[in-house]
PDB file of C-alpha atoms in Angstrom:
ATOM      1  CA  LEU A  12      49.173  76.097 -16.090  1.00 69.00           C
ATOM      2  CA  ALA A  13      49.003  76.867 -12.194  1.00 75.00           C
ATOM      3  CA  THR A  14      46.511  74.205 -12.001  1.00 80.00           C
ATOM      4  CA  PHE A  15      47.995  71.665 -13.851  1.00 82.00           C
ATOM      5  CA  PRO A  16      51.236  71.244 -12.852  1.00 86.00           C
ATOM      6  CA  PRO A  17      53.269  68.309 -14.392  1.00 88.00           C
ATOM      7  CA  ASP A  18      52.686  65.194 -13.070  1.00 87.00           C
ATOM      8  CA  ALA A  19      53.711  62.673 -16.220  1.00 89.00           C
ATOM      9  CA  GLU A  20      56.014  60.600 -16.716  1.00 95.00           C
ATOM     10  CA  THR A  21      59.406  61.899 -17.807  1.00 97.00           C
ATOM     11  CA  VAL A  22      61.898  60.443 -20.053  1.00 97.00           C
ATOM     12  CA  ARG A  23      65.337  61.142 -19.664  1.00 98.00           C
ATOM     13  CA  ILE A  24      66.766  63.465 -22.666  1.00 98.00           C
ATOM     14  CA  ALA A  25      70.975  63.663 -23.722  1.00 98.00           C
ATOM     15  CA  SER A  26      71.861  67.119 -25.227  1.00 97.00           C
ATOM     16  CA  VAL A  27      75.337  67.066 -26.712  1.00 97.00           C
ATOM     17  CA  SER A  28      77.921  69.814 -28.386  1.00 95.00           C
ATOM     18  CA  ALA A  29      81.370  69.381 -29.622  1.00 92.00           C
ATOM     19  CA  GLN A  30      83.943  72.489 -29.784  1.00 81.00           C
ATOM     20  CA  MET A  31      83.172  74.545 -32.494  1.00 72.00           C
ATOM     21  CA  THR A  32      83.929  78.146 -33.460  1.00 60.00           C
ATOM     22  CA  ARG A  33      82.044  80.306 -36.164  1.00 56.00           C
ATOM     23  CA  ALA A  34      85.381  81.263 -37.816  1.00 50.00           C
ATOM     24  CA  SER A  35      85.488  77.495 -39.250  1.00 52.00           C
ATOM     25  CA  VAL A  36      81.662  77.769 -40.906  1.00 54.00           C
ATOM     26  CA  SER A  37      82.632  80.780 -42.829  1.00 50.00           C
ATOM     27  CA  ARG A  38      85.434  78.941 -44.288  1.00 51.00           C
ATOM     28  CA  GLY A  39      84.742  77.568 -47.836  1.00 49.00           C
ATOM     29  CA  SER A  40      85.643  78.530 -51.218  1.00 47.00           C
ATOM     30  CA  GLY A  41      89.125  79.594 -49.966  1.00 51.00           C
ATOM     31  CA  ALA A  42      89.619  77.907 -47.972  1.00 52.00           C
ATOM     32  CA  ASP A  43      91.786  73.660 -48.332  1.00 70.00           C
ATOM     33  CA  ASP A  44      88.933  71.468 -48.662  1.00 73.00           C
ATOM     34  CA  ALA A  45      90.755  68.625 -47.099  1.00 78.00           C
ATOM     35  CA  ALA A  46      91.583  70.344 -44.112  1.00 80.00           C
ATOM     36  CA  ILE A  47      88.082  71.461 -43.771  1.00 79.00           C
ATOM     37  CA  ALA A  48      87.260  67.787 -44.037  1.00 81.00           C
ATOM     38  CA  LEU A  49      89.343  66.608 -41.461  1.00 84.00           C
ATOM     39  CA  ASN A  50      88.403  69.346 -39.078  1.00 86.00           C
ATOM     40  CA  ASN A  51      84.696  68.140 -39.833  1.00 89.00           C
ATOM     41  CA  LEU A  52      85.588  64.824 -38.742  1.00 91.00           C
ATOM     42  CA  LYS A  53      87.370  65.663 -35.643  1.00 92.00           C
ATOM     43  CA  ILE A  54      83.934  67.233 -34.647  1.00 93.00           C
ATOM     44  CA  HIS A  55      81.279  64.476 -35.629  1.00 95.00           C
ATOM     45  CA  ASP A  56      84.035  62.036 -33.749  1.00 95.00           C
ATOM     46  CA  GLU A  57      83.519  63.994 -30.949  1.00 95.00           C
ATOM     47  CA  LEU A  58      79.634  64.805 -31.153  1.00 96.00           C
ATOM     48  CA  PHE A  59      79.200  60.855 -31.520  1.00 97.00           C
ATOM     49  CA  LEU A  60      81.544  60.633 -28.605  1.00 97.00           C
ATOM     50  CA  LEU A  61      79.656  62.565 -26.382  1.00 97.00           C
ATOM     51  CA  SER A  62      76.324  61.129 -27.617  1.00 97.00           C
ATOM     52  CA  GLU A  63      77.661  57.334 -26.549  1.00 97.00           C
ATOM     53  CA  ILE A  64      77.088  59.246 -22.803  1.00 97.00           C
ATOM     54  CA  GLY A  65      74.759  60.006 -23.115  1.00 97.00           C
ATOM     55  CA  ALA A  66      72.968  57.126 -24.386  1.00 97.00           C
ATOM     56  CA  GLY A  67      75.066  55.429 -22.184  1.00 96.00           C
ATOM     57  CA  SER A  68      73.154  57.135 -19.426  1.00 96.00           C
ATOM     58  CA  GLY A  69      69.763  55.364 -20.211  1.00 97.00           C
ATOM     59  CA  ALA A  70      69.616  58.488 -22.405  1.00 98.00           C
ATOM     60  CA  LYS A  71      66.432  57.388 -25.414  1.00 98.00           C
ATOM     61  CA  ILE A  72      66.609  60.617 -27.264  1.00 98.00           C
ATOM     62  CA  VAL A  73      70.019  62.691 -27.554  1.00 98.00           C
ATOM     63  CA  VAL A  74      70.119  65.926 -29.004  1.00 98.00           C
ATOM     64  CA  TRP A  75      72.577  68.206 -30.789  1.00 97.00           C
ATOM     65  CA  PRO A  76      72.884  71.787 -30.907  1.00 96.00           C
ATOM     66  CA  GLU A  77      72.681  73.663 -34.299  1.00 96.00           C
ATOM     67  CA  ALA A  78      75.021  73.257 -37.124  1.00 93.00           C
ATOM     68  CA  ASN A  79      77.367  71.090 -34.813  1.00 93.00           C
ATOM     69  CA  GLY A  80      77.121  68.715 -37.928  1.00 94.00           C
ATOM     70  CA  LYS A  81      79.197  70.771 -39.716  1.00 93.00           C
ATOM     71  CA  VAL A  82      79.597  69.070 -43.406  1.00 94.00           C
ATOM     72  CA  ASP A  83      80.332  68.923 -47.123  1.00 92.00           C
ATOM     73  CA  LYS A  84      77.387  67.959 -49.564  1.00 93.00           C
ATOM     74  CA  ALA A  85      79.372  65.219 -50.587  1.00 92.00           C
ATOM     75  CA  ASP A  86      79.634  63.671 -47.121  1.00 93.00           C
ATOM     76  CA  GLU A  87      76.335  64.199 -46.042  1.00 95.00           C
ATOM     77  CA  ALA A  88      74.709  60.386 -46.895  1.00 96.00           C
ATOM     78  CA  ALA A  89      77.537  58.576 -45.114  1.00 96.00           C
ATOM     79  CA  LEU A  90      77.609  60.811 -42.047  1.00 97.00           C
ATOM     80  CA  ILE A  91      73.464  60.552 -41.508  1.00 97.00           C
ATOM     81  CA  GLU A  92      74.050  56.974 -42.560  1.00 98.00           C
ATOM     82  CA  ARG A  93      76.655  56.871 -39.145  1.00 97.00           C
ATOM     83  CA  GLY A  94      73.753  58.461 -37.394  1.00 98.00           C
ATOM     84  CA  ARG A  95      71.586  55.831 -38.283  1.00 98.00           C
ATOM     85  CA  ASP A  96      74.150  52.460 -37.157  1.00 98.00           C
ATOM     86  CA  PHE A  97      74.176  54.630 -34.156  1.00 98.00           C
ATOM     87  CA  ALA A  98      70.399  55.284 -33.443  1.00 98.00           C
ATOM     88  CA  ARG A  99      70.181  51.117 -34.002  1.00 98.00           C
ATOM     89  CA  GLN A 100      72.704  50.828 -32.413  1.00 97.00           C
ATOM     90  CA  HIS A 101      72.133  52.237 -28.709  1.00 98.00           C
ATOM     91  CA  ARG A 102      68.090  52.300 -29.326  1.00 98.00           C
ATOM     92  CA  ILE A 103      67.563  56.054 -29.229  1.00 98.00           C
ATOM     93  CA  TYR A 104      65.734  58.443 -31.561  1.00 98.00           C
ATOM     94  CA  LEU A 105      68.336  61.147 -32.455  1.00 98.00           C
ATOM     95  CA  SER A 106      67.993  64.908 -33.582  1.00 98.00           C
ATOM     96  CA  MET A 107      71.158  65.628 -35.880  1.00 98.00           C
ATOM     97  CA  ALA A 108      71.717  69.037 -36.389  1.00 97.00           C
ATOM     98  CA  LEU A 109      73.457  69.445 -39.371  1.00 97.00           C
ATOM     99  CA  PHE A 110      75.382  72.344 -41.029  1.00 96.00           C
ATOM    100  CA  VAL A 111      75.709  71.202 -44.752  1.00 96.00           C
ATOM    101  CA  ARG A 112      78.191  73.112 -47.314  1.00 92.00           C
ATOM    102  CA  ILE A 113      77.203  73.187 -50.850  1.00 91.00           C
ATOM    103  CA  PRO A 114      79.595  73.289 -53.281  1.00 88.00           C
ATOM    104  CA  GLY A 115      79.073  76.969 -55.325  1.00 89.00           C
ATOM    105  CA  GLN A 116      76.602  78.299 -52.861  1.00 91.00           C
ATOM    106  CA  ARG A 117      77.005  80.479 -50.121  1.00 91.00           C
ATOM    107  CA  LEU A 118      73.841  79.807 -48.126  1.00 94.00           C
ATOM    108  CA  ARG A 119      74.157  76.104 -46.569  1.00 95.00           C
ATOM    109  CA  GLU A 120      71.696  73.693 -45.675  1.00 96.00           C
ATOM    110  CA  ASN A 121      70.494  74.113 -41.765  1.00 97.00           C
ATOM    111  CA  LYS A 122      68.508  71.642 -40.416  1.00 97.00           C
ATOM    112  CA  THR A 123      67.880  68.862 -38.411  1.00 97.00           C
ATOM    113  CA  VAL A 124      67.687  65.060 -39.489  1.00 98.00           C
ATOM    114  CA  THR A 125      66.237  62.682 -36.381  1.00 98.00           C
ATOM    115  CA  LEU A 126      66.314  59.124 -36.463  1.00 98.00           C
ATOM    116  CA  ASP A 127      64.121  56.639 -34.360  1.00 98.00           C
ATOM    117  CA  PRO A 128      65.612  53.777 -32.983  1.00 98.00           C
ATOM    118  CA  GLU A 129      65.439  51.516 -36.131  1.00 97.00           C
ATOM    119  CA  GLY A 130      67.882  53.707 -38.073  1.00 97.00           C
ATOM    120  CA  GLU A 131      64.665  55.303 -40.031  1.00 97.00           C
ATOM    121  CA  ILE A 132      64.654  59.019 -40.979  1.00 98.00           C
ATOM    122  CA  VAL A 133      61.326  60.215 -39.110  1.00 97.00           C
ATOM    123  CA  SER A 134      61.941  64.171 -39.770  1.00 96.00           C
ATOM    124  CA  THR A 135      64.247  66.176 -41.572  1.00 97.00           C
ATOM    125  CA  TYR A 136      63.520  69.739 -41.009  1.00 97.00           C
ATOM    126  CA  PHE A 137      65.032  73.315 -42.032  1.00 97.00           C
ATOM    127  CA  LYS A 138      65.478  76.148 -40.126  1.00 97.00           C
ATOM    128  CA  ALA A 139      63.123  78.963 -41.585  1.00 95.00           C
ATOM    129  CA  ARG A 140      63.794  82.230 -39.595  1.00 95.00           C
ATOM    130  CA  PRO A 141      67.105  83.160 -39.524  1.00 94.00           C
ATOM    131  CA  PRO A 142      68.315  86.506 -38.562  1.00 92.00           C
ATOM    132  CA  PRO A 143      69.058  88.488 -40.802  1.00 91.00           C
ATOM    133  CA  GLY A 144      72.491  88.261 -42.938  1.00 90.00           C
ATOM    134  CA  GLU A 145      72.826  83.867 -41.732  1.00 93.00           C
ATOM    135  CA  PRO A 146      73.398  82.052 -44.197  1.00 93.00           C
ATOM    136  CA  SER A 147      71.016  79.238 -44.411  1.00 95.00           C
ATOM    137  CA  VAL A 148      68.385  77.855 -46.446  1.00 94.00           C
ATOM    138  CA  ILE A 149      65.093  78.752 -45.592  1.00 94.00           C
ATOM    139  CA  GLY A 150      62.857  75.914 -45.100  1.00 93.00           C
ATOM    140  CA  ASP A 151      58.974  75.991 -45.439  1.00 93.00           C
ATOM    141  CA  GLY A 152      58.982  76.144 -41.930  1.00 92.00           C
ATOM    142  CA  VAL A 153      55.915  73.059 -41.044  1.00 95.00           C
ATOM    143  CA  ILE A 154      57.084  72.525 -37.794  1.00 95.00           C
ATOM    144  CA  PRO A 155      57.034  68.464 -37.689  1.00 94.00           C
ATOM    145  CA  VAL A 156      55.621  66.176 -35.328  1.00 95.00           C
ATOM    146  CA  ILE A 157      56.770  62.782 -34.746  1.00 96.00           C
ATOM    147  CA  GLU A 158      54.873  60.314 -32.454  1.00 96.00           C
ATOM    148  CA  THR A 159      56.922  58.375 -30.368  1.00 97.00           C
ATOM    149  CA  PRO A 160      56.261  56.129 -26.598  1.00 97.00           C
ATOM    150  CA  PHE A 161      57.789  58.771 -24.945  1.00 97.00           C
ATOM    151  CA  GLY A 162      55.523  61.539 -25.860  1.00 96.00           C
ATOM    152  CA  VAL A 163      54.939  63.738 -29.541  1.00 96.00           C
ATOM    153  CA  ILE A 164      58.546  65.872 -29.964  1.00 97.00           C
ATOM    154  CA  SER A 165      59.266  67.930 -32.696  1.00 96.00           C
ATOM    155  CA  SER A 166      62.121  70.212 -33.159  1.00 95.00           C
ATOM    156  CA  VAL A 167      62.877  74.033 -34.913  1.00 96.00           C
ATOM    157  CA  ILE A 168      65.907  75.316 -34.653  1.00 97.00           C
ATOM    158  CA  CYS A 169      67.386  78.405 -32.496  1.00 96.00           C
ATOM    159  CA  SER A 170      65.573  81.966 -33.310  1.00 96.00           C
ATOM    160  CA  ASP A 171      62.276  80.319 -35.032  1.00 96.00           C
ATOM    161  CA  MET A 172      61.739  79.874 -31.548  1.00 96.00           C
ATOM    162  CA  ASP A 173      61.622  83.771 -31.441  1.00 94.00           C
ATOM    163  CA  SER A 174      58.773  84.194 -33.202  1.00 91.00           C
ATOM    164  CA  PRO A 175      55.027  83.420 -31.744  1.00 90.00           C
ATOM    165  CA  PHE A 176      53.744  83.508 -35.041  1.00 89.00           C
ATOM    166  CA  HIS A 177      55.986  80.201 -36.508  1.00 92.00           C
ATOM    167  CA  LEU A 178      54.906  78.953 -33.750  1.00 90.00           C
ATOM    168  CA  ARG A 179      51.234  78.842 -34.004  1.00 88.00           C
ATOM    169  CA  GLN A 180      50.752  76.211 -36.097  1.00 89.00           C
ATOM    170  CA  GLN A 181      47.986  73.389 -36.497  1.00 86.00           C
ATOM    171  CA  ALA A 182      50.132  70.816 -34.555  1.00 86.00           C
ATOM    172  CA  VAL A 183      51.272  72.929 -32.103  1.00 88.00           C
ATOM    173  CA  ARG A 184      47.860  73.516 -31.388  1.00 86.00           C
ATOM    174  CA  GLU A 185      46.657  69.915 -31.300  1.00 86.00           C
ATOM    175  CA  GLY A 186      49.396  69.295 -28.853  1.00 88.00           C
ATOM    176  CA  ILE A 187      53.362  69.013 -28.834  1.00 94.00           C
ATOM    177  CA  ASP A 188      54.991  67.855 -25.935  1.00 96.00           C
ATOM    178  CA  ILE A 189      58.303  67.951 -25.782  1.00 97.00           C
ATOM    179  CA  MET A 190      60.168  70.841 -28.084  1.00 97.00           C
ATOM    180  CA  LEU A 191      63.757  69.893 -29.085  1.00 98.00           C
ATOM    181  CA  ALA A 192      65.471  73.204 -29.942  1.00 97.00           C
ATOM    182  CA  PRO A 193      69.004  72.771 -31.632  1.00 97.00           C
ATOM    183  CA  SER A 194      70.621  76.410 -30.717  1.00 96.00           C
ATOM    184  CA  TRP A 195      73.731  78.533 -31.169  1.00 95.00           C
ATOM    185  CA  ASP A 196      74.104  81.751 -29.423  1.00 94.00           C
ATOM    186  CA  TRP A 197      77.130  84.173 -28.594  1.00 93.00           C
ATOM    187  CA  GLU A 198      78.238  85.308 -25.764  1.00 93.00           C
ATOM    188  CA  GLU A 199      76.513  88.534 -25.763  1.00 95.00           C
ATOM    189  CA  ILE A 200      72.584  87.151 -25.874  1.00 94.00           C
ATOM    190  CA  ASP A 201      73.592  84.845 -23.575  1.00 95.00           C
ATOM    191  CA  PRO A 202      71.147  84.000 -21.369  1.00 95.00           C
ATOM    192  CA  TYR A 203      68.872  86.091 -22.948  1.00 95.00           C
ATOM    193  CA  HIS A 204      67.954  84.249 -25.985  1.00 96.00           C
ATOM    194  CA  THR A 205      67.260  81.147 -24.309  1.00 96.00           C
ATOM    195  CA  TYR A 206      65.018  82.539 -21.914  1.00 96.00           C
ATOM    196  CA  LEU A 207      63.428  84.142 -24.114  1.00 94.00           C
ATOM    197  CA  SER A 208      62.816  80.859 -26.566  1.00 95.00           C
ATOM    198  CA  SER A 209      60.778  79.403 -22.633  1.00 95.00           C
ATOM    199  CA  TYR A 210      57.914  81.764 -23.394  1.00 94.00           C
ATOM    200  CA  ARG A 211      57.400  79.958 -26.381  1.00 94.00           C
ATOM    201  CA  ALA A 212      57.195  76.673 -24.163  1.00 94.00           C
ATOM    202  CA  ILE A 213      54.820  77.906 -21.265  1.00 94.00           C
ATOM    203  CA  GLU A 214      52.513  79.986 -23.980  1.00 93.00           C
ATOM    204  CA  ASN A 215      51.773  76.400 -25.741  1.00 93.00           C
ATOM    205  CA  GLY A 216      52.545  74.122 -23.382  1.00 93.00           C
ATOM    206  CA  PHE A 217      55.518  71.961 -24.039  1.00 95.00           C
ATOM    207  CA  SER A 218      58.836  71.212 -22.636  1.00 96.00           C
ATOM    208  CA  MET A 219      61.441  72.216 -24.224  1.00 97.00           C
ATOM    209  CA  VAL A 220      65.309  71.152 -24.661  1.00 98.00           C
ATOM    210  CA  ARG A 221      67.076  74.036 -26.141  1.00 97.00           C
ATOM    211  CA  GLN A 222      70.505  72.769 -26.554  1.00 97.00           C
ATOM    212  CA  ALA A 223      73.166  75.800 -27.363  1.00 95.00           C
ATOM    213  CA  ASN A 224      76.589  76.017 -28.420  1.00 93.00           C
ATOM    214  CA  ASP A 225      78.180  79.707 -27.520  1.00 93.00           C
ATOM    215  CA  GLY A 226      75.093  80.103 -24.828  1.00 95.00           C
ATOM    216  CA  LEU A 227      72.215  78.961 -22.045  1.00 96.00           C
ATOM    217  CA  SER A 228      71.834  75.295 -22.677  1.00 97.00           C
ATOM    218  CA  MET A 229      68.184  74.269 -20.896  1.00 98.00           C
ATOM    219  CA  ALA A 230      65.619  71.962 -20.538  1.00 98.00           C
ATOM    220  CA  MET A 231      62.545  73.258 -18.775  1.00 97.00           C
ATOM    221  CA  ASP A 232      58.778  72.097 -18.018  1.00 96.00           C
ATOM    222  CA  TYR A 233      55.769  73.705 -20.233  1.00 94.00           C
ATOM    223  CA  GLN A 234      55.415  75.589 -16.339  1.00 94.00           C
ATOM    224  CA  GLY A 235      59.165  77.002 -16.871  1.00 93.00           C
ATOM    225  CA  ASN A 236      61.006  75.350 -14.311  1.00 95.00           C
ATOM    226  CA  VAL A 237      64.110  74.542 -14.689  1.00 97.00           C
ATOM    227  CA  LEU A 238      65.512  70.609 -15.126  1.00 97.00           C
ATOM    228  CA  ALA A 239      68.245  71.007 -16.210  1.00 97.00           C
ATOM    229  CA  ALA A 240      71.213  73.889 -17.280  1.00 97.00           C
ATOM    230  CA  MET A 241      74.260  73.909 -18.744  1.00 96.00           C
ATOM    231  CA  ASP A 242      76.231  77.777 -19.462  1.00 96.00           C
ATOM    232  CA  HIS A 243      79.384  77.108 -22.465  1.00 93.00           C
ATOM    233  CA  PHE A 244      80.438  80.134 -20.984  1.00 93.00           C
ATOM    234  CA  THR A 245      80.916  78.696 -17.523  1.00 93.00           C
ATOM    235  CA  THR A 246      82.075  74.966 -17.408  1.00 91.00           C
ATOM    236  CA  ARG A 247      83.896  72.479 -19.286  1.00 88.00           C
ATOM    237  CA  GLU A 248      80.923  70.344 -19.508  1.00 89.00           C
ATOM    238  CA  ARG A 249      79.444  69.208 -22.894  1.00 93.00           C
ATOM    239  CA  VAL A 250      77.093  67.083 -22.428  1.00 97.00           C
ATOM    240  CA  MET A 251      73.203  67.965 -20.333  1.00 97.00           C
ATOM    241  CA  ILE A 252      71.389  65.535 -18.700  1.00 98.00           C
ATOM    242  CA  SER A 253      67.290  66.069 -17.930  1.00 97.00           C
ATOM    243  CA  GLN A 254      64.212  64.505 -17.156  1.00 97.00           C
ATOM    244  CA  VAL A 255      61.441  65.786 -19.257  1.00 97.00           C
ATOM    245  CA  PRO A 256      58.221  64.920 -18.775  1.00 96.00           C
ATOM    246  CA  MET A 257      55.789  62.860 -21.956  1.00 96.00           C
ATOM    247  CA  ARG A 258      53.160  65.172 -22.020  1.00 95.00           C
ATOM    248  CA  GLY A 259      52.684  68.220 -22.280  1.00 93.00           C
ATOM    249  CA  ARG A 260      49.846  70.828 -22.028  1.00 91.00           C
ATOM    250  CA  ARG A 261      46.547  72.363 -24.719  1.00 88.00           C
ATOM    251  CA  THR A 262      47.165  75.838 -23.351  1.00 89.00           C
ATOM    252  CA  ILE A 263      44.429  78.601 -24.622  1.00 87.00           C
ATOM    253  CA  TYR A 264      46.644  80.347 -26.262  1.00 88.00           C
ATOM    254  CA  ALA A 265      48.117  77.999 -28.430  1.00 86.00           C
ATOM    255  CA  GLN A 266      44.006  78.084 -29.724  1.00 87.00           C
ATOM    256  CA  ILE A 267      43.573  82.083 -29.887  1.00 89.00           C
ATOM    257  CA  GLY A 268      46.920  83.842 -30.159  1.00 87.00           C
ATOM    258  CA  ASP A 269      46.594  87.148 -29.516  1.00 89.00           C
ATOM    259  CA  VAL A 270      42.964  87.755 -29.878  1.00 92.00           C
ATOM    260  CA  ILE A 271      42.877  88.961 -26.548  1.00 92.00           C
ATOM    261  CA  ALA A 272      45.331  91.898 -27.049  1.00 92.00           C
ATOM    262  CA  TRP A 273      44.312  92.621 -30.130  1.00 94.00           C
ATOM    263  CA  LEU A 274      40.685  93.018 -28.020  1.00 96.00           C
ATOM    264  CA  CYS A 275      42.697  95.409 -25.816  1.00 97.00           C
ATOM    265  CA  VAL A 276      43.561  97.076 -28.838  1.00 97.00           C
ATOM    266  CA  VAL A 277      40.410  97.157 -30.293  1.00 97.00           C
ATOM    267  CA  ALA A 278      38.691  98.370 -26.909  1.00 97.00           C
ATOM    268  CA  LEU A 279      41.455 101.036 -27.150  1.00 97.00           C
ATOM    269  CA  ALA A 280      40.687 102.528 -30.148  1.00 97.00           C
ATOM    270  CA  LEU A 281      36.242 102.372 -29.783  1.00 96.00           C
ATOM    271  CA  THR A 282      37.398 104.783 -26.293  1.00 96.00           C
ATOM    272  CA  ILE A 283      39.153 107.000 -27.817  1.00 96.00           C
ATOM    273  CA  GLY A 284      36.769 107.809 -30.640  1.00 95.00           C
ATOM    274  CA  ARG A 285      33.990 107.394 -28.209  1.00 94.00           C
ATOM    275  CA  THR A 286      35.995 110.218 -26.298  1.00 94.00           C
ATOM    276  CA  ILE A 287      36.765 112.419 -29.162  1.00 93.00           C
ATOM    277  CA  VAL A 288      32.896 111.613 -30.432  1.00 92.00           C
ATOM    278  CA  ARG A 289      32.119 113.099 -26.583  1.00 90.00           C
ATOM    279  CA  LYS A 290      34.004 115.875 -26.927  1.00 88.00           C
ATOM    280  CA  SER A 291      33.141 117.595 -30.472  1.00 86.00           C
ATOM    281  CA  ALA A 292      29.527 117.457 -29.261  1.00 83.00           C
ATOM    282  CA  SER A 293      30.145 119.585 -26.255  1.00 81.00           C
ATOM    283  CA  ARG A 294      31.528 122.154 -28.272  1.00 81.00           C
ATOM    284  CA  GLN A 295      28.920 121.619 -30.623  1.00 79.00           C
ATOM    285  CA  ARG A 296      26.425 122.212 -27.916  1.00 77.00           C
ATOM    286  CA  ARG A 297      28.298 125.106 -26.398  1.00 75.00           C
ATOM    287  CA  THR A 298      28.593 127.121 -29.437  1.00 68.00           C
TER     288      THR A 298
END
């Protein structure tokens, strides 16, 4: 990576966050459905307003943070249709991060729906590695590959980026240029969770745009250079604009994973075993 610094053309990406609380997400069965729907609509309006600011800045890709598009299952189609109209109108790729409440179920559909400039759905990805206790439907874990004029882009969600094993898929080994990582943190893990995610970008040779509610949003290239950053707790801004390289790099780690580390473990075990055998043989000779 040090030998091949980013030199590709860049694409402007806008990542936006509407104000939302964890308490509002946990409400459901006993809450007033009309009040929930009204609150959801206010969040949607804010998301599209902020997205319009981003698109107006010249962004070709707009990203929402994890679970920001909170919606009931009955209203999901209308929200996605609104997103399709927006993507067509502004000629952008729109990554909508949705949190869909299903009547009678505790678990939510925590997913991203990515639309192209024609308003067509090019990817739907469900969060695959939620932390313990999180009420998210677990997806199949297959990382999407989206071919665009701005490189190969993909999307995983928040804690999916914590796992090097989850990222070790054929799609990533063959080359992802830009990873969109919508996320939702909390103050106690800000900014460390974002720093952790940056390892996946460096390991696998892709640039990353991580938009985080209640945390540190950051765009970085595959060398770890910070391109833009915005902390939820230190600024009132909710739109982050970044210029991101359109080409990543294939890395040795993406191809072989932890082979070198495991070889070190094997070498250590062999060394310990050899030492034990030699000491045992030495004692036998003395006796």
